[in-house]
Coordinates of C-alpha atoms and ligand atoms in Angstrom, one line a residue:
M1 CA -20.6 7.5 54.2
S2 CA -24.4 8.2 53.0
L3 CA -26.2 5.3 50.9
Q4 CA -27.9 7.9 49.6
T5 CA -28.0 7.5 45.6
S6 CA -27.1 11.1 44.0
I7 CA -28.5 11.5 41.0
I8 CA -27.1 14.0 38.7
K9 CA -28.4 15.5 35.4
N10 CA -25.5 15.8 32.9
I11 CA -26.1 19.3 31.9
H12 CA -23.7 19.7 28.6
N13 CA -21.6 22.6 29.8
Q14 CA -18.2 22.7 28.6
S15 CA -16.2 20.2 31.5
N16 CA -12.5 20.9 32.6
I17 CA -10.7 18.3 30.6
V18 CA -7.6 18.5 32.6
E19 CA -4.0 18.2 30.8
A20 CA -2.5 15.5 33.6
K21 CA -3.2 12.2 33.7
N22 CA -6.3 10.9 35.1
D23 CA -5.7 8.4 38.0
I24 CA -8.5 6.4 35.7
S25 CA -8.0 3.1 33.6
I26 CA -10.3 2.9 30.9
I27 CA -11.9 -0.5 29.5
I28 CA -13.5 -0.6 26.2
L29 CA -15.9 -3.7 25.3
A30 CA -15.7 -4.6 22.0
A31 CA -16.0 -8.2 21.5
G32 CA -19.4 -8.6 20.9
K33 CA -20.3 -10.6 18.0
G34 CA -22.8 -8.3 16.0
T35 CA -24.4 -10.9 14.3
R36 CA -27.0 -8.7 13.6
M37 CA -24.9 -6.4 11.1
K38 CA -24.6 -9.5 8.7
S39 CA -21.2 -8.4 7.9
N40 CA -17.8 -10.3 7.9
L41 CA -16.3 -6.9 9.4
P42 CA -16.4 -6.7 13.0
K43 CA -19.3 -4.3 14.4
V44 CA -16.8 -2.0 16.1
M45 CA -14.5 -1.4 12.8
H46 CA -17.7 -0.5 10.8
Q47 CA -17.3 3.3 9.9
V48 CA -19.4 6.3 11.2
A49 CA -18.1 9.4 9.3
G50 CA -15.3 7.8 7.7
R51 CA -13.8 6.4 11.1
P52 CA -14.0 3.0 13.0
M53 CA -16.7 3.6 15.7
L54 CA -14.4 1.7 18.0
Q55 CA -11.8 4.5 16.9
I56 CA -13.9 7.2 17.9
V57 CA -14.6 5.6 21.3
I58 CA -10.6 5.7 21.8
D59 CA -10.7 9.3 20.5
E60 CA -12.9 10.6 22.8
A61 CA -11.8 8.6 25.5
K62 CA -8.4 9.9 25.0
K63 CA -9.2 13.5 25.9
I64 CA -9.6 12.6 29.1
N65 CA -6.2 11.7 29.6
P66 CA -6.6 8.3 31.2
Q67 CA -3.6 6.2 32.5
N68 CA -4.4 3.3 29.9
I69 CA -6.9 2.1 27.9
A70 CA -7.4 -1.7 27.7
I71 CA -10.1 -3.0 24.8
V72 CA -11.7 -6.4 25.1
I73 CA -11.5 -8.0 21.7
S74 CA -12.6 -11.4 20.0
A75 CA -10.7 -13.7 18.1
E76 CA -12.1 -11.9 14.8
M77 CA -10.8 -8.7 16.1
Q78 CA -7.2 -9.7 16.2
Q79 CA -6.3 -8.8 12.8
Y80 CA -6.7 -5.3 13.4
Q81 CA -5.0 -5.0 16.5
D82 CA -1.8 -3.9 14.7
E83 CA -3.6 -1.2 12.7
I84 CA -5.5 0.3 15.6
I85 CA -2.1 0.6 17.8
K86 CA -0.8 2.4 14.6
N87 CA -3.2 4.7 14.7
N88 CA -2.9 5.3 18.4
P89 CA 0.9 6.2 18.6
D90 CA 0.1 8.7 21.5
I91 CA -1.1 6.2 24.5
K92 CA -0.3 2.5 24.8
L93 CA -3.5 0.3 24.2
N94 CA -3.5 -3.2 25.5
F95 CA -5.8 -5.9 24.1
A96 CA -7.3 -8.6 26.4
L97 CA -8.9 -11.3 24.3
Q98 CA -12.1 -12.6 25.3
L99 CA -12.6 -15.7 23.5
E100 CA -15.7 -16.8 24.8
R101 CA -18.5 -14.2 24.9
K102 CA -20.1 -14.8 28.4
G103 CA -21.5 -11.3 28.9
T104 CA -19.9 -7.7 29.7
G105 CA -19.1 -8.7 33.0
D106 CA -16.9 -11.5 31.9
A107 CA -15.3 -9.3 29.5
V108 CA -14.5 -6.5 32.3
K109 CA -12.8 -9.6 34.2
M110 CA -10.9 -10.5 31.1
A111 CA -9.5 -6.8 30.8
L112 CA -8.5 -6.6 34.5
Q113 CA -7.0 -10.2 34.5
F114 CA -4.7 -9.3 31.7
L115 CA -3.8 -5.8 33.0
Q116 CA -2.8 -7.4 36.2
Q117 CA -0.9 -10.3 34.5
T118 CA 0.9 -8.0 32.4
K119 CA 1.7 -5.8 35.5
I120 CA 0.1 -2.7 34.0
N121 CA -1.4 -0.6 36.6
I122 CA -4.8 -0.5 37.1
A123 CA -5.7 3.2 38.3
K124 CA -8.1 3.5 41.4
K125 CA -10.9 4.3 38.9
I126 CA -12.1 2.6 36.1
L127 CA -14.4 3.8 33.3
I128 CA -16.2 1.0 31.3
L129 CA -17.2 2.0 27.5
Y130 CA -18.7 0.4 24.7
G131 CA -16.9 0.2 21.5
D132 CA -20.3 0.2 19.6
T133 CA -21.4 3.4 21.3
P134 CA -19.9 6.2 19.2
L135 CA -21.6 9.2 20.4
L136 CA -20.9 9.3 23.8
T137 CA -18.6 12.5 24.4
A138 CA -15.4 13.5 26.7
S139 CA -17.4 15.7 28.5
T140 CA -19.8 13.0 30.1
M141 CA -17.0 10.6 30.5
E142 CA -15.3 13.5 32.8
K143 CA -18.5 13.9 34.5
I144 CA -18.4 10.2 35.5
N145 CA -14.7 10.9 36.6
N146 CA -15.4 13.5 38.4
Q147 CA -18.7 11.9 40.6
L148 CA -16.3 9.0 41.1
E149 CA -13.9 11.4 42.4
A150 CA -16.1 13.3 44.4
I151 CA -16.6 10.3 46.8
D152 CA -13.7 9.5 48.9
E153 CA -14.7 5.7 49.7
N154 CA -14.8 3.2 46.7
N155 CA -18.0 3.8 45.1
L156 CA -20.2 3.3 41.5
V157 CA -21.5 5.2 39.2
V158 CA -23.7 4.4 36.4
L159 CA -24.7 6.4 33.1
G160 CA -28.5 6.2 32.5
F161 CA -31.0 8.0 30.6
E162 CA -34.5 8.4 30.2
N163 CA -36.4 6.3 27.4
Q164 CA -38.4 8.6 25.3
Q165 CA -39.4 5.7 22.9
K166 CA -43.3 5.2 22.6
D167 CA -43.1 1.4 23.1
Y168 CA -40.6 2.1 25.8
Q169 CA -41.7 -0.9 27.6
Q170 CA -40.5 -3.1 24.8
S171 CA -37.3 -1.6 24.4
P172 CA -34.3 -3.9 25.2
Y173 CA -32.4 -1.8 27.7
G174 CA -31.6 -2.6 31.4
R175 CA -33.9 -1.0 33.5
L176 CA -32.7 0.7 36.7
V177 CA -34.6 0.2 40.1
I178 CA -34.8 3.2 42.0
T179 CA -36.1 2.9 45.7
N180 CA -36.1 6.3 48.2
N181 CA -33.9 7.8 45.8
K182 CA -31.3 5.3 45.8
L183 CA -29.9 2.9 42.8
L184 CA -30.8 -0.7 43.9
K185 CA -30.0 -2.6 40.9
I186 CA -30.2 -2.9 37.1
V187 CA -32.6 -5.6 36.0
E188 CA -31.9 -6.9 32.3
F189 CA -34.8 -6.5 29.7
K190 CA -34.7 -10.4 29.5
D191 CA -35.5 -10.8 33.2
A192 CA -37.8 -7.9 34.0
N193 CA -41.2 -8.5 35.0
D194 CA -43.8 -6.2 33.5
E195 CA -43.6 -3.6 36.3
E196 CA -40.0 -3.4 35.7
K197 CA -40.6 -3.2 32.0
S198 CA -42.7 -0.1 32.5
I199 CA -39.7 1.9 34.4
K200 CA -38.3 4.4 32.1
L201 CA -35.1 5.0 33.6
C202 CA -32.7 2.9 31.4
N203 CA -28.8 1.8 31.9
G204 CA -26.7 3.3 29.0
G205 CA -24.1 0.5 29.8
I206 CA -21.4 2.9 30.7
I207 CA -20.3 2.3 34.3
G208 CA -17.5 3.9 36.6
I209 CA -15.8 2.0 39.5
K210 CA -14.0 3.3 42.1
N211 CA -12.5 0.0 44.2
N212 CA -9.2 -0.9 45.5
K213 CA -10.1 -4.5 44.3
P214 CA -12.4 -4.3 41.6
L215 CA -11.9 -8.2 40.7
E216 CA -13.4 -9.1 43.9
L217 CA -16.4 -7.4 42.8
L218 CA -16.5 -8.7 39.2
N219 CA -16.1 -12.0 40.9
K220 CA -19.4 -12.1 42.4
I221 CA -21.1 -12.1 39.6
N222 CA -22.7 -15.6 38.3
N223 CA -24.4 -16.4 35.3
Q224 CA -28.1 -17.8 36.5
N225 CA -30.4 -15.3 34.4
A226 CA -32.3 -15.5 31.6
S227 CA -29.4 -15.4 28.9
Q228 CA -27.1 -17.5 31.2
E229 CA -24.2 -14.3 30.8
F230 CA -22.3 -12.5 33.3
Y231 CA -23.9 -9.2 33.6
L232 CA -21.6 -6.4 34.3
T233 CA -25.0 -4.6 35.5
D234 CA -25.3 -7.1 38.7
I235 CA -22.4 -5.0 39.8
V236 CA -24.8 -2.5 41.1
A237 CA -26.5 -5.1 43.6
I238 CA -23.3 -6.2 44.4
A239 CA -22.2 -2.8 45.7
N240 CA -25.2 -2.2 47.2
K241 CA -24.9 -5.2 49.3
S242 CA -21.5 -4.1 50.5
D243 CA -22.2 -1.1 51.2
I244 CA -20.8 0.7 48.2
H245 CA -22.4 4.0 47.0
C246 CA -24.0 4.1 43.6
S247 CA -24.5 7.0 41.9
L248 CA -26.4 7.9 38.6
I249 CA -25.6 10.3 35.9
I250 CA -28.4 11.2 33.5
T251 CA -27.6 12.0 30.0
S252 CA -29.2 12.5 26.6
P253 CA -30.3 9.0 25.2
L254 CA -28.8 10.9 21.8
E255 CA -25.0 10.1 23.6
L256 CA -26.0 6.5 24.4
L257 CA -27.3 5.1 21.0
G258 CA -25.7 2.0 20.0
V259 CA -25.4 0.3 16.7
N260 CA -26.5 -3.3 16.4
S261 CA -27.6 -3.6 12.8
K262 CA -27.1 -1.6 9.3
N263 CA -30.3 0.5 9.8
E264 CA -28.8 1.7 13.4
L265 CA -25.6 2.7 11.9
A266 CA -26.7 4.6 9.3
E267 CA -29.1 6.4 12.1
I268 CA -25.9 7.2 13.8
E269 CA -24.1 8.3 10.8
K270 CA -27.2 10.9 10.1
I271 CA -26.9 12.4 13.9
K272 CA -22.3 12.5 13.5
Q273 CA -23.0 14.1 10.2
E274 CA -25.4 16.6 11.7
Q275 CA -22.9 17.2 14.5
L276 CA -19.9 17.8 12.4
R277 CA -21.6 20.2 10.2
K278 CA -23.1 22.5 13.0
K279 CA -19.8 22.6 14.4
L280 CA -18.5 23.8 11.2
M281 CA -21.2 26.2 10.6
E282 CA -20.7 27.7 14.1
S283 CA -16.9 28.1 13.1
G284 CA -17.8 30.2 10.1
V285 CA -18.4 28.0 7.3
T286 CA -21.1 28.6 4.8
M287 CA -23.3 25.4 3.6
L288 CA -25.8 25.8 1.0
D289 CA -27.7 22.8 1.7
P290 CA -26.2 21.5 4.9
S291 CA -28.0 18.1 5.0
T292 CA -26.4 17.2 1.3
I293 CA -22.7 17.7 2.5
Y294 CA -21.0 14.5 3.8
L295 CA -18.1 15.2 6.0
S296 CA -15.7 13.0 7.7
C297 CA -14.6 13.0 11.6
D298 CA -10.9 14.8 10.7
T299 CA -12.5 17.4 8.3
K300 CA -11.2 20.9 8.3
I301 CA -12.6 23.8 6.7
G302 CA -11.5 27.6 7.8
A303 CA -14.0 30.5 8.2
G304 CA -15.6 31.8 5.3
S305 CA -15.1 28.8 3.1
I306 CA -18.6 27.9 1.1
I307 CA -19.4 24.5 0.2
H308 CA -22.3 24.0 -2.4
Q309 CA -25.1 21.3 -2.6
N310 CA -24.1 17.5 -2.9
V311 CA -20.6 17.6 -2.0
V312 CA -18.8 14.6 -0.4
I313 CA -15.5 15.1 1.9
G314 CA -13.2 11.7 2.9
N315 CA -11.0 11.5 5.3
N316 CA -7.9 13.8 5.6
V317 CA -9.4 16.9 3.9
E318 CA -8.0 20.3 5.1
I319 CA -9.6 23.1 3.6
E320 CA -8.3 26.7 4.5
E321 CA -10.6 30.1 4.7
E322 CA -12.1 31.4 1.7
V323 CA -12.3 28.3 -0.4
E324 CA -15.4 27.8 -2.7
I325 CA -16.3 23.9 -3.0
K326 CA -19.0 23.8 -5.8
S327 CA -21.5 21.0 -6.1
F328 CA -21.1 17.6 -6.8
S329 CA -17.1 17.3 -6.1
H330 CA -15.6 14.7 -4.2
L331 CA -12.6 15.1 -2.3
E332 CA -10.1 12.9 -0.1
G333 CA -6.5 13.0 1.7
C334 CA -5.9 16.6 0.0
K335 CA -5.3 20.1 1.5
I336 CA -7.1 23.1 -0.5
K337 CA -5.3 26.3 0.2
S338 CA -7.3 29.9 0.9
N339 CA -9.3 31.3 -1.8
A340 CA -9.1 28.2 -4.3
V341 CA -12.2 27.3 -6.2
I342 CA -13.3 23.7 -6.7
G343 CA -15.8 21.9 -8.9
P344 CA -18.3 21.6 -9.8
F345 CA -18.2 17.9 -10.4
A346 CA -14.1 18.0 -9.7
R347 CA -12.8 14.7 -8.1
I348 CA -9.6 15.4 -6.0
R349 CA -8.1 12.4 -4.6
P350 CA -5.0 11.6 -1.8
Q351 CA -1.9 13.4 -1.5
T352 CA -2.7 16.5 -3.5
E353 CA -2.1 20.0 -2.4
I354 CA -4.4 22.8 -4.4
A355 CA -2.3 26.3 -3.6
E356 CA -4.2 29.7 -3.0
S357 CA -6.3 30.9 -5.9
A358 CA -6.3 27.8 -8.0
R359 CA -9.2 27.2 -10.0
I360 CA -10.3 23.3 -10.7
G361 CA -13.2 23.0 -12.8
N362 CA -15.7 20.7 -13.9
F363 CA -14.8 16.8 -14.8
V364 CA -11.2 17.4 -13.1
E365 CA -9.7 14.3 -11.5
I366 CA -6.1 15.3 -9.5
K367 CA -4.1 12.7 -8.0
N368 CA -1.3 12.9 -6.0
S369 CA -0.1 16.1 -7.4
K370 CA 0.8 19.8 -6.2
I371 CA -0.8 22.7 -7.9
Q372 CA 0.7 25.9 -7.2
A373 CA -1.3 29.4 -6.8
L374 CA -3.5 30.9 -9.5
S375 CA -3.1 28.2 -11.6
K376 CA -6.2 27.1 -13.8
I377 CA -7.3 23.4 -14.5
N378 CA -10.6 24.1 -15.8
H379 CA -12.2 21.3 -17.7
L380 CA -12.1 17.6 -18.2
S381 CA -8.5 16.7 -17.5
Y382 CA -6.6 14.1 -15.7
I383 CA -3.5 15.2 -13.7
G384 CA -1.5 12.7 -11.9
D385 CA 1.7 12.3 -9.8
S386 CA 2.3 16.2 -11.1
H387 CA 4.1 19.4 -9.9
I388 CA 2.0 22.3 -11.7
G389 CA 4.3 25.7 -11.0
E390 CA 2.4 28.9 -10.5
N391 CA -0.2 30.3 -13.0
V392 CA -0.2 27.3 -15.3
N393 CA -3.2 27.2 -17.7
I394 CA -3.9 23.7 -18.5
G395 CA -6.5 23.4 -21.4
A396 CA -9.5 21.6 -21.7
G397 CA -8.6 17.4 -21.9
T398 CA -5.5 17.4 -21.2
I399 CA -4.3 13.9 -19.4
T400 CA -1.1 13.3 -17.9
C401 CA -0.3 9.7 -18.8
N402 CA 1.7 8.7 -15.6
Y403 CA 1.4 4.8 -16.1
N404 CA 2.7 2.2 -18.5
G405 CA 1.0 -0.6 -17.2
F406 CA 3.9 -1.1 -14.7
E407 CA 5.4 2.0 -13.1
K408 CA 4.1 5.5 -12.4
F409 CA 5.8 8.4 -13.5
S410 CA 5.8 12.2 -12.8
T411 CA 5.3 15.1 -15.2
T412 CA 6.3 18.7 -14.0
I413 CA 5.1 21.7 -15.5
E414 CA 6.7 25.2 -14.6
N415 CA 5.4 28.5 -14.0
N416 CA 3.3 30.5 -16.5
A417 CA 3.1 27.4 -18.9
F418 CA 0.4 27.0 -21.0
I419 CA -0.8 23.5 -22.1
G420 CA -3.1 23.6 -25.2
S421 CA -6.2 21.5 -24.9
N422 CA -6.4 17.7 -25.6
S423 CA -2.7 17.1 -24.8
C424 CA -1.5 14.1 -23.7
L425 CA 1.9 14.6 -21.6
V426 CA 3.6 11.5 -21.7
A427 CA 5.8 11.1 -18.1
P428 CA 8.4 11.4 -17.2
V429 CA 8.2 14.9 -18.8
N430 CA 9.2 18.3 -18.0
I431 CA 7.6 21.3 -19.7
G432 CA 9.7 24.3 -19.0
N433 CA 8.7 27.8 -17.7
N434 CA 6.5 29.8 -20.2
A435 CA 6.2 27.3 -22.4
I436 CA 3.4 26.5 -24.6
I437 CA 1.7 23.2 -26.0
G438 CA 0.1 23.3 -28.9
A439 CA -3.6 21.8 -28.8
G440 CA -3.8 18.0 -29.6
S441 CA -0.2 17.7 -28.9
V442 CA 1.2 14.1 -27.4
I443 CA 4.6 15.5 -25.5
N444 CA 7.0 12.7 -25.0
K445 CA 10.1 14.8 -24.5
N446 CA 10.9 17.7 -22.2
V447 CA 9.8 21.0 -23.2
K448 CA 12.6 23.9 -22.7
A449 CA 11.5 27.2 -21.1
N450 CA 9.7 29.7 -23.6
S451 CA 9.3 27.1 -26.3
I452 CA 6.6 26.3 -28.2
A453 CA 5.9 22.4 -28.6
I454 CA 3.6 21.2 -31.2
A455 CA 3.5 17.4 -31.6
R456 CA 0.5 16.5 -33.8
S457 CA 0.4 15.7 -37.6
R458 CA 0.7 18.9 -39.8
Q459 CA -2.5 20.0 -41.3
E460 CA -2.7 20.0 -45.1
E461 CA -5.2 21.8 -47.7
V462 CA -5.8 21.5 -51.1
E463 CA -7.4 24.7 -52.5
N464 CA -11.2 24.0 -53.8
G465 CA -10.4 20.5 -53.2
A466 CA -13.8 19.8 -51.8
T467 CA -16.0 21.6 -54.7
K468 CA -13.7 19.5 -57.4
F469 CA -14.6 16.4 -55.3
K470 CA -18.5 17.0 -54.7
Q471 CA -18.5 17.6 -58.5
K472 CA -16.9 14.2 -59.5
Y473 CA -19.4 12.3 -57.3
T474 CA -22.5 14.6 -59.0
K475 CA -21.4 13.4 -62.5
T476 CA -20.5 10.0 -61.9
N477 CA -23.9 9.7 -60.2
N478 CA -25.8 11.6 -63.0
S479 CA -24.5 9.3 -65.9
K480 CA -25.5 6.0 -63.8
K481 CA -29.4 7.3 -63.5
Ligands
UD1_1 C1 -26.3 -3.7 27.9 C2 -26.5 -3.5 29.4 C3 -27.7 -3.2 29.5 C4 -27.8 -1.6 28.8 C5 -27.4 -1.9 27.2 C6 -27.0 -0.3 26.8 C7 -25.1 -5.7 30.2 C8 -25.7 -7.5 30.8 N1 -26.6 -5.2 29.9 O1 -26.6 -4.6 26.8 O2 -28.2 -3.0 30.7 O3 -29.0 -1.4 28.6 O4 -26.1 -2.4 27.2 O5 -26.6 -0.6 25.1 O6 -24.2 -5.2 30.5 N2 -19.6 -6.9 24.9 C9 -18.4 -7.9 24.8 N3 -18.2 -9.4 25.6 C10 -19.3 -10.0 26.1 C11 -20.6 -9.4 25.9 C12 -20.8 -7.9 25.2 O7 -16.9 -7.7 24.8 O8 -19.2 -11.2 26.4 C13 -19.4 -6.2 24.6 C14 -20.3 -5.6 23.4 O9 -19.3 -5.6 22.0 C15 -20.7 -4.3 23.3 C16 -21.2 -4.1 24.6 O10 -19.9 -5.2 25.2 O11 -20.0 -3.4 22.6 C17 -22.5 -4.4 24.9 O12 -23.1 -5.7 24.8 P1 -24.5 -6.0 24.1 O13 -24.7 -7.2 24.0 O14 -24.5 -4.7 23.1 O15 -24.9 -5.5 25.6 P2 -26.7 -4.8 25.6 O16 -27.4 -6.2 25.5 O17 -26.9 -4.0 24.8
MG2 MG1 -26.0 -3.2 22.9

């Protein structure tokens, strides 16, 4: 076996992500304290584009079809375990508890010991990921897997990057010490001398291991260093001593950006938003001012749709083709079908479906409602827990009164009905086909199909009453003077 280190440039072409399960176990380290986040929420549960960072890492990891995934968590993370399992029904996730934060080497050991104790098969290859590095792509993970595979014997793969920061000597990454094209060791920043600090090639943290007895390697790591931690990175020097081949894959520093503070979280959010927008624009979505449009990881928008400036799209939104979303609209948990027009200033809340060519205008809030094709709710309305048929016209200021302080009730408005402006529909209530509701009505009884319902006090008129009223007052005032 050659001891030469293979240095591979990670070119971002489409990798061959295979369907069958890869003989690889993935370990995600997520037990860090995240002290610098200054938050009660564990670091890896902070969201990027509407999704916890840890979930983004799991999503990418799943794309390479691993045999299993083990997540190393701290005690504070235990309360999120059920939620994480529920959000990943397609794969068995194993949670290894690291009660004391003794370093990345110790964390990996906890995962391997847990898998062993619970009789879960540890695959021939192991890929170690970080829960706070959400920009790493499945395609890079697959390259590490392929490199581990390419060498028959036990071997290691380290993912590195070239530090392009101006003050790179001060950046706190592990340095990759390479001599004669061979990766000798990784020196942590805190332990590095000035010469080592001036090395631009840094450790991204992600490491692949192919070893029949990985725990044997990990057991050789000690904590005699500046941090008194068990550094996973020491595994490189240990491997070299045992004649185990070490390869280095170099990838873009962007992919390896990690989150340690709220500022870094905002930086990653910015990059993720740019990536999401770019992908949608490439698929045929028009964005009038992309940098003002906020998307979620799961946002789906069909080709030919136009998104105007200042639109926020939360989780679980599906927008079909040729839809127009006008400025200052806020959407979450909804489906907007083709040719619908939404906004400006519309708020569409979860469990809402807006059908083809419907029109939702300004200052309209819709919650848990189905609006069928060609219906119009153009101004200043609240529609909640409702079913609105086809071609219904809802006048300005219509409110569905769906809540009595204790319970929610639903409203149904059938096809072709017309609701006059400033009406209150007190649920539960049903407005039949073709019915008309007079403006300003408070409707609390069902209205039959084809009827007109008016529920407001009758208007009375006294002819010339205004003139007489004014005359009376002018006379009295004059007599007082
Ligand atoms: C690590 C690497 C460093 C690399 C850098 C890249 C080590 C010793 N150093 O340093 O070479 O340049 O990443 O970002 O590996 N964690 C646990 N349990 C622990 C300690 C850490 O689960 O006991 C988790 C953290 O939650 C985090 C990951 O491991 O997801 C990395 O830990 P972190 O403390 O951020 O390592 P760095 O100091 O950044
Ligand atoms: Mg870190």
